[in-house]
Amino acid sequence: MVSARATPPSLLGLSTYLLSRVGKTARSRLALRLSERGLRLWDMAVLAALADFGPHAQRDLVARLGVDPSDMAKVVEQLAAGGHVERDRDPEDRRRVLVTLTPAGRTLLTELDAEARAVQDEVLAPLDAEERRVLRELLLRVHGPEGAPYAP
Amino acid sequence: MVSARATPPSLLGLSTYLLSRVGKTARSRLALRLSERGLRLWDMAVLAALADFGPHAQRDLVARLGVDPSDMAKVVEQLAAGGHVERDRDPEDRRRVLVTLTPAGRTLLTELDAEARAVQDEVLAPLDAEERRVLRELLLRVHGPEGAPYAP
DNA sequence: TCCTATGGTGGGTGTCGACCCACTATCTGT
DNA sequence: ACAGATAGTGGGTCGACACCCACCATAGGA
């Protein structure tokens, strides 16, 4: 007899379903860890952007990460309050706010990265190292190097 | 120069991030299609469970799909209103409601399945058939045949 | 200098999914 | 027949997320 908890094969045959399901657990587990520090996913994304590409005007963070400007203001506000980024007016255009990663922010990002890898180990437990590599490769191709092209 | 829209490599190196991102687009695109018919993802899951395993008591649907009983009631109510399932009291235990797929429901599921595959073609466009197969295989392993074990 | 556009901020809205509680109907064991 | 468990339902809450608008400061061109 089939387990009364088995997922319907009709759904398991759909990559769409698997992606959304697995993606959801990955997302929520990571979000859980971050929330223990009072952070959300966007905070991490902003820190990563600053670490990888250097200081950004807030509008450039908006463009890069595809968030609403108003929401970005709130994220940056929170990160600044925690001492993880610095906000300075751009002297060349005093409308702009230059956001810079502080050493504390860099440290935080390192920790968050470790958290993310821990989550990864949980979620991808059934796969060996090689399989994980293949999976990451495929996901990267799907995602596209430029971020998901938004074609409505 | 690097595109001002490129996603931070720090994030692209994390399968956690990729999974959550790609999963989210898959999820929301499918949800969009379903919402055009006034349906949600759970509706499809319920139809699939009924098609694959035959009639269920509502409580068994709850156990199989891991939804809140109260929410399941609403989903089933909606499906019944649309004529896609039938609800009958179980004569052997009149507390139970037996949910059965109607022919209309089966037809609907077929259509929804086609929609899901269309979404799949959009999302997985960068991959060829073999790569898609590998991806599906890996996701299936990650998901586990019994559905994600929920270990809090 | 005035007009318009741009960058940023604060506040509010709508939706969504997950969850929880109170209540009714029914069953089961004593 | 009664007590306690179980199945389903209706109603409401909560947090996350995306989105939108009004507003202020500043810049840059006519």
mmCIF file of N, CA and C (backbone and C1' of nucleotides) in Angstrom, chain B residues 24 58-59 70 73-74 87 95-97, chain D residues 5-12 17-18:
data_model
loop_
_atom_site.group_PDB
_atom_site.id
_atom_site.type_symbol
_atom_site.label_atom_id
_atom_site.label_comp_id
_atom_site.label_asym_id
_atom_site.label_seq_id
_atom_site.Cartn_x
_atom_site.Cartn_y
_atom_site.Cartn_z
ATOM 1 N N LYS B 24 10.805 30.672 -6.722
ATOM 2 C CA LYS B 24 9.812 31.731 -6.607
ATOM 3 C C LYS B 24 9.226 32.084 -7.963
ATOM 4 N N GLN B 58 -11.578 14.050 3.843
ATOM 5 C CA GLN B 58 -10.928 15.349 3.871
ATOM 6 C C GLN B 58 -9.696 15.309 4.782
ATOM 7 N N ARG B 59 -9.819 14.599 5.888
ATOM 8 C CA ARG B 59 -8.701 14.519 6.824
ATOM 9 C C ARG B 59 -7.482 13.835 6.198
ATOM 10 N N SER B 70 -8.630 23.628 8.329
ATOM 11 C CA SER B 70 -9.549 24.720 8.051
ATOM 12 C C SER B 70 -9.386 25.239 6.625
ATOM 13 N N ALA B 73 -10.811 22.802 4.082
ATOM 14 C CA ALA B 73 -12.264 22.936 3.967
ATOM 15 C C ALA B 73 -12.617 23.973 2.912
ATOM 16 N N LYS B 74 -11.889 25.079 2.942
ATOM 17 C CA LYS B 74 -12.180 26.155 1.985
ATOM 18 C C LYS B 74 -11.852 25.732 0.564
ATOM 19 N N ARG B 87 -18.729 16.057 -2.744
ATOM 20 C CA ARG B 87 -18.573 15.795 -1.314
ATOM 21 C C ARG B 87 -19.747 14.967 -0.836
ATOM 22 N N ARG B 95 -19.074 11.575 10.343
ATOM 23 C CA ARG B 95 -18.306 12.807 10.547
ATOM 24 C C ARG B 95 -17.477 13.104 9.308
ATOM 25 N N ARG B 96 -17.051 12.051 8.663
ATOM 26 C CA ARG B 96 -16.140 12.198 7.533
ATOM 27 C C ARG B 96 -16.860 12.667 6.274
ATOM 28 N N VAL B 97 -16.121 13.463 5.495
ATOM 29 C CA VAL B 97 -16.607 13.880 4.189
ATOM 30 C C VAL B 97 -15.727 13.231 3.138
ATOM 31 P P DA D 5 -9.859 13.371 25.614
ATOM 32 O "O5'" DA D 5 -9.927 12.883 24.097
ATOM 33 C "C5'" DA D 5 -9.684 11.513 23.796
ATOM 34 C "C4'" DA D 5 -10.240 11.201 22.423
ATOM 35 C "C3'" DA D 5 -9.577 12.010 21.291
ATOM 36 O "O3'" DA D 5 -9.131 11.101 20.291
ATOM 37 C "C1'" DA D 5 -11.942 12.185 21.173
ATOM 38 P P DT D 6 -8.235 11.635 19.108
ATOM 39 O "O5'" DT D 6 -9.291 11.875 17.954
ATOM 40 C "C5'" DT D 6 -10.095 10.796 17.523
ATOM 41 C "C4'" DT D 6 -11.051 11.278 16.451
ATOM 42 C "C3'" DT D 6 -10.384 12.150 15.380
ATOM 43 O "O3'" DT D 6 -10.781 11.648 14.125
ATOM 44 C "C1'" DT D 6 -12.316 13.198 16.212
ATOM 45 P P DA D 7 -10.211 12.257 12.787
ATOM 46 O "O5'" DA D 7 -11.488 13.060 12.261
ATOM 47 C "C5'" DA D 7 -12.567 12.333 11.698
ATOM 48 C "C4'" DA D 7 -13.478 13.262 10.915
ATOM 49 C "C3'" DA D 7 -12.756 14.182 9.934
ATOM 50 O "O3'" DA D 7 -13.475 14.184 8.707
ATOM 51 C "C1'" DA D 7 -13.981 15.485 11.503
ATOM 52 P P DG D 8 -12.877 15.033 7.493
ATOM 53 O "O5'" DG D 8 -13.633 16.426 7.694
ATOM 54 C "C5'" DG D 8 -15.055 16.422 7.586
ATOM 55 C "C4'" DG D 8 -15.604 17.739 8.064
ATOM 56 C "C3'" DG D 8 -15.232 18.956 7.223
ATOM 57 O "O3'" DG D 8 -16.431 19.441 6.639
ATOM 58 C "C1'" DG D 8 -15.150 19.418 9.547
ATOM 59 P P DT D 9 -16.360 20.593 5.543
ATOM 60 O "O5'" DT D 9 -16.623 21.904 6.420
ATOM 61 C "C5'" DT D 9 -17.751 21.948 7.251
ATOM 62 C "C4'" DT D 9 -17.794 23.261 8.001
ATOM 63 C "C3'" DT D 9 -17.383 24.485 7.179
ATOM 64 O "O3'" DT D 9 -18.475 25.369 7.181
ATOM 65 C "C1'" DT D 9 -16.354 24.500 9.320
ATOM 66 P P DG D 10 -18.508 26.610 6.271
ATOM 67 O "O5'" DG D 10 -18.320 27.808 7.309
ATOM 68 C "C5'" DG D 10 -19.044 27.804 8.521
ATOM 69 C "C4'" DG D 10 -18.623 29.019 9.336
ATOM 70 C "C3'" DG D 10 -18.223 30.230 8.492
ATOM 71 O "O3'" DG D 10 -18.840 31.377 9.049
ATOM 72 C "C1'" DG D 10 -16.417 29.595 9.914
ATOM 73 P P DG D 11 -18.566 32.805 8.551
ATOM 74 O "O5'" DG D 11 -17.415 33.322 9.516
ATOM 75 C "C5'" DG D 11 -17.634 33.397 10.924
ATOM 76 C "C4'" DG D 11 -16.336 33.808 11.596
ATOM 77 C "C3'" DG D 11 -15.667 35.006 10.907
ATOM 78 O "O3'" DG D 11 -15.789 36.162 11.727
ATOM 79 C "C1'" DG D 11 -14.103 33.259 11.421
ATOM 80 P P DG D 12 -15.150 37.543 11.241
ATOM 81 O "O5'" DG D 12 -13.737 37.682 11.934
ATOM 82 C "C5'" DG D 12 -13.559 37.378 13.310
ATOM 83 C "C4'" DG D 12 -12.095 37.079 13.538
ATOM 84 C "C3'" DG D 12 -11.152 38.170 12.981
ATOM 85 O "O3'" DG D 12 -10.581 38.906 14.049
ATOM 86 C "C1'" DG D 12 -10.391 35.941 12.489
ATOM 87 P P DC D 17 9.714 38.310 3.139
ATOM 88 O "O5'" DC D 17 8.977 38.929 1.880
ATOM 89 C "C5'" DC D 17 7.871 38.241 1.301
ATOM 90 C "C4'" DC D 17 7.109 39.173 0.395
ATOM 91 C "C3'" DC D 17 7.964 40.277 -0.249
ATOM 92 O "O3'" DC D 17 8.002 40.035 -1.637
ATOM 93 C "C1'" DC D 17 5.859 41.093 0.501
ATOM 94 P P DA D 18 8.921 40.853 -2.610
ATOM 95 O "O5'" DA D 18 7.855 41.688 -3.459
ATOM 96 C "C5'" DA D 18 6.653 41.057 -3.860
ATOM 97 C "C4'" DA D 18 5.651 42.104 -4.265
ATOM 98 C "C3'" DA D 18 6.258 43.259 -5.067
ATOM 99 O "O3'" DA D 18 5.488 43.456 -6.231
ATOM 100 C "C1'" DA D 18 5.011 44.099 -3.237
#
